[in-house]
Coordinates of C-alpha atoms in Angstrom, one line a residue:
X27 CA 0.7 -9.4 -66.7
X28 CA 0.4 -11.9 -69.7
X29 CA 1.1 -15.4 -69.8
X30 CA 4.4 -15.4 -71.3
X31 CA 5.4 -12.5 -69.2
X32 CA 5.0 -14.4 -65.9
X33 CA 6.6 -17.3 -67.3
X34 CA 9.7 -14.9 -68.1
X35 CA 9.3 -13.8 -64.6
X36 CA 9.5 -17.1 -62.8
X37 CA 12.2 -18.5 -64.9
X38 CA 14.3 -15.4 -64.1
X39 CA 13.6 -15.5 -60.3
X40 CA 14.4 -19.2 -60.2
X41 CA 17.5 -19.1 -62.9
X42 CA 15.7 -21.4 -65.1
X43 CA 16.8 -21.0 -68.8
X44 CA 13.7 -19.8 -70.9
X45 CA 13.8 -21.5 -74.8
X46 CA 11.5 -20.4 -77.1
X47 CA 10.6 -22.3 -80.5
X48 CA 10.9 -19.8 -83.4
X49 CA 11.0 -22.3 -86.1
X50 CA 7.6 -21.1 -87.8
X51 CA 7.5 -17.8 -86.5
X52 CA 10.9 -16.0 -87.3
X53 CA 11.5 -13.7 -89.7
X54 CA 8.1 -11.9 -89.8
X55 CA 5.5 -14.4 -89.6
X56 CA 3.8 -12.8 -87.1
X57 CA 4.4 -9.4 -88.0
X58 CA 7.9 -9.1 -86.0
X59 CA 11.2 -10.5 -86.5
X60 CA 10.6 -12.8 -83.9
X61 CA 7.4 -13.8 -82.1
X62 CA 8.3 -13.1 -78.7
X63 CA 8.8 -9.4 -79.2
X64 CA 5.0 -9.5 -79.2
X65 CA 5.5 -10.4 -75.4
X66 CA 8.6 -7.5 -74.9
X67 CA 10.6 -10.6 -73.2
X68 CA 14.3 -11.6 -74.0
X69 CA 14.5 -15.5 -73.8
X70 CA 17.9 -17.1 -72.8
X71 CA 17.9 -19.1 -76.2
X72 CA 15.3 -19.7 -79.1
X73 CA 15.5 -22.1 -82.1
X74 CA 14.9 -20.7 -85.4
X75 CA 14.5 -22.4 -89.1
X76 CA 12.3 -22.6 -92.2
X77 CA 12.2 -19.1 -93.3
X78 CA 16.0 -18.7 -92.3
X79 CA 17.4 -20.8 -95.2
X80 CA 15.2 -18.8 -97.9
X81 CA 13.3 -21.9 -98.6
X82 CA 16.1 -24.5 -98.5
X83 CA 16.9 -26.6 -95.2
X84 CA 18.6 -24.5 -92.7
X85 CA 18.4 -23.8 -88.8
X86 CA 20.1 -22.4 -85.7
X87 CA 20.2 -22.1 -82.1
X88 CA 20.3 -18.7 -80.4
X89 CA 21.7 -18.3 -77.0
X90 CA 22.7 -15.7 -74.3
X91 CA 26.3 -15.5 -74.0
X92 CA 26.7 -16.8 -70.8
X93 CA 25.6 -20.0 -72.4
X94 CA 28.4 -20.0 -75.1
X95 CA 30.6 -22.5 -73.8
X96 CA 31.5 -25.0 -76.6
X97 CA 34.9 -25.7 -77.3
X98 CA 36.2 -24.8 -81.0
X99 CA 35.0 -27.8 -83.4
X100 CA 32.8 -29.4 -80.7
X101 CA 29.7 -27.9 -82.4
X102 CA 30.4 -29.3 -85.7
X103 CA 28.8 -32.3 -88.0
X104 CA 28.0 -33.7 -91.5
X105 CA 24.6 -32.0 -91.7
X106 CA 25.4 -28.6 -90.9
X107 CA 26.5 -25.7 -92.9
X108 CA 25.0 -26.2 -96.1
X109 CA 26.7 -23.5 -98.3
X110 CA 23.5 -23.1 -100.8
X111 CA 21.1 -22.6 -98.0
X112 CA 23.3 -20.1 -96.4
X113 CA 23.4 -18.5 -99.5
X114 CA 19.5 -18.4 -99.9
X115 CA 19.5 -17.4 -96.0
X116 CA 21.8 -14.6 -96.9
X117 CA 19.5 -13.0 -99.5
X118 CA 16.7 -13.6 -97.5
X119 CA 18.0 -11.2 -94.9
X120 CA 18.4 -8.8 -97.3
X121 CA 14.8 -8.6 -98.1
X122 CA 13.7 -8.8 -94.6
X123 CA 15.8 -5.8 -93.3
X124 CA 14.0 -3.6 -95.8
X125 CA 11.9 -1.1 -93.9
X126 CA 8.7 -2.0 -95.7
X127 CA 9.2 -5.8 -95.5
X128 CA 7.2 -6.0 -91.9
X129 CA 5.0 -3.2 -92.7
X130 CA 3.6 -5.1 -95.8
X131 CA 3.4 -8.3 -93.8
X132 CA 1.5 -6.7 -90.8
X133 CA -1.3 -4.8 -93.7
X134 CA -1.5 -8.3 -95.5
X135 CA -2.5 -9.8 -92.5
X136 CA -4.8 -7.1 -91.1
X137 CA -6.3 -7.6 -95.0
X138 CA -6.8 -11.1 -94.6
X139 CA -8.4 -11.3 -91.4
X140 CA -10.6 -8.1 -92.3
X141 CA -11.8 -10.4 -95.5
X142 CA -12.2 -13.3 -93.6
X143 CA -14.2 -11.9 -90.8
X144 CA -16.4 -10.1 -93.2
X145 CA -17.4 -13.3 -95.4
X146 CA -17.6 -15.8 -92.3
X147 CA -19.4 -13.3 -89.8
X148 CA -22.6 -15.7 -90.1
X149 CA -20.6 -18.6 -90.3
X150 CA -22.3 -21.5 -88.2
X151 CA -19.2 -23.7 -88.7
X152 CA -16.4 -21.4 -88.1
X153 CA -16.3 -20.3 -84.3
X154 CA -13.1 -18.4 -84.2
X155 CA -10.9 -16.7 -86.6
X156 CA -7.5 -15.2 -85.2
X157 CA -3.7 -14.5 -85.9
X158 CA -1.0 -12.0 -86.1
X159 CA 0.9 -11.0 -89.1
X160 CA 0.3 -13.9 -91.8
X161 CA -0.1 -16.5 -89.5
X162 CA -4.0 -17.1 -89.0
X163 CA -6.1 -19.7 -87.9
X164 CA -9.9 -20.6 -88.3
X165 CA -11.0 -22.6 -85.5
X166 CA -14.1 -25.3 -86.5
X167 CA -16.7 -24.5 -83.8
X168 CA -15.9 -26.1 -80.6
X169 CA -19.7 -27.1 -79.8
X170 CA -19.4 -29.6 -82.3
X171 CA -18.0 -33.0 -81.0
X172 CA -14.2 -33.5 -82.1
X173 CA -15.1 -36.2 -85.0
X174 CA -16.9 -33.6 -86.7
X175 CA -14.8 -30.9 -86.3
X176 CA -12.1 -33.1 -87.7
X177 CA -13.9 -34.3 -90.6
X178 CA -15.4 -30.9 -91.4
X179 CA -12.0 -29.4 -91.4
X180 CA -10.4 -32.3 -93.6
X181 CA -13.6 -31.8 -96.1
X182 CA -12.6 -27.8 -96.1
X183 CA -8.8 -28.5 -97.0
X184 CA -9.6 -31.1 -99.5
X185 CA -12.0 -28.9 -101.5
X186 CA -9.3 -26.0 -101.3
X187 CA -6.5 -28.4 -102.5
X188 CA -9.0 -29.1 -105.3
X189 CA -9.0 -25.5 -106.4
X190 CA -5.4 -24.8 -105.8
X191 CA -4.9 -23.8 -102.5
X192 CA -3.2 -25.4 -99.7
X193 CA -4.5 -25.3 -96.1
X194 CA -2.9 -27.2 -93.3
X195 CA -4.6 -28.4 -90.1
X196 CA -3.6 -27.3 -86.8
X197 CA -4.8 -28.3 -83.0
X198 CA -6.7 -31.3 -83.2
X199 CA -7.0 -31.1 -87.0
X200 CA -10.0 -28.7 -86.1
X201 CA -7.9 -25.3 -87.0
X202 CA -7.3 -24.3 -90.4
X203 CA -4.0 -23.0 -90.6
X204 CA -3.6 -20.2 -93.4
X205 CA 0.2 -19.4 -93.7
X206 CA 0.8 -17.8 -97.1
X207 CA 4.1 -16.6 -98.5
X208 CA 5.4 -13.1 -96.8
X209 CA 5.6 -11.8 -100.2
X210 CA 1.8 -12.7 -101.0
X211 CA 0.1 -9.9 -102.9
X212 CA -3.2 -8.1 -102.0
X213 CA -4.7 -10.2 -105.2
X214 CA -3.3 -13.4 -104.1
X215 CA -4.9 -13.1 -100.9
X216 CA -8.3 -12.0 -102.6
X217 CA -8.2 -15.1 -104.6
X218 CA -6.8 -17.3 -101.6
X219 CA -9.6 -16.2 -99.2
X220 CA -12.6 -16.4 -102.2
X221 CA -11.2 -20.4 -102.3
X222 CA -11.3 -20.6 -98.4
X223 CA -14.7 -19.0 -97.9
X224 CA -16.6 -21.0 -100.5
X225 CA -14.9 -24.2 -99.4
X226 CA -16.4 -23.4 -95.7
X227 CA -19.9 -22.5 -97.3
X228 CA -19.9 -25.6 -99.3
X229 CA -19.1 -27.7 -96.4
X230 CA -21.3 -25.6 -93.9
X231 CA -24.6 -26.3 -96.6
X232 CA -23.5 -30.3 -96.5
X233 CA -23.4 -30.0 -92.7
X234 CA -27.2 -28.6 -92.3
X235 CA -28.3 -30.7 -94.8
X236 CA -27.1 -33.9 -93.0
X237 CA -28.3 -32.4 -89.3
X238 CA -31.8 -31.6 -90.9
X239 CA -31.9 -35.2 -92.2
X240 CA -30.6 -37.1 -89.4
X241 CA -32.8 -34.5 -86.6
X242 CA -29.6 -33.5 -85.0
X243 CA -30.2 -29.7 -83.6

């Protein structure tokens, strides 16, 4: 049984509410509307944001009916219910509900992963390429020390930025996070992959040159 399924089993047994963070993964980012669907579980509550507002600030807390104990007017505030964000979110939902939407996300995710794996199969700098849907990570080889991993990741991101591609950093700044728009096209994927892999190869060449000069194996 998988990790998340086991957690769900334990929390059910002990009557502990299971809350899932879906802020970054909601509405198709991982190839399903909610990422917890991959595990085949139902949480007691989950938090959603980002894509919910269609690019505008909006968030929501979703929970089972048994936790719906709010009295009328108690869940109000001056920072909630932005009308423009709600309209944008409503229009976003119309797109997401289209039958082809998740299909395209998954196809584009597979396309990007296959191209990254093909271009970086012999890389000595990238230790792992993983992801679901259009949430992809490239991890700097764990055999390198933490400072080197951080510096190489930083250099790759800087080169990408200078070429018009924004790449963020994940765990310990050693994972390159690739999070394209969910409506990305195949031509945009090709362009982004070329920029990213060229940046990685550039840093890798510098890494090999530095290690040769310093005598590091």
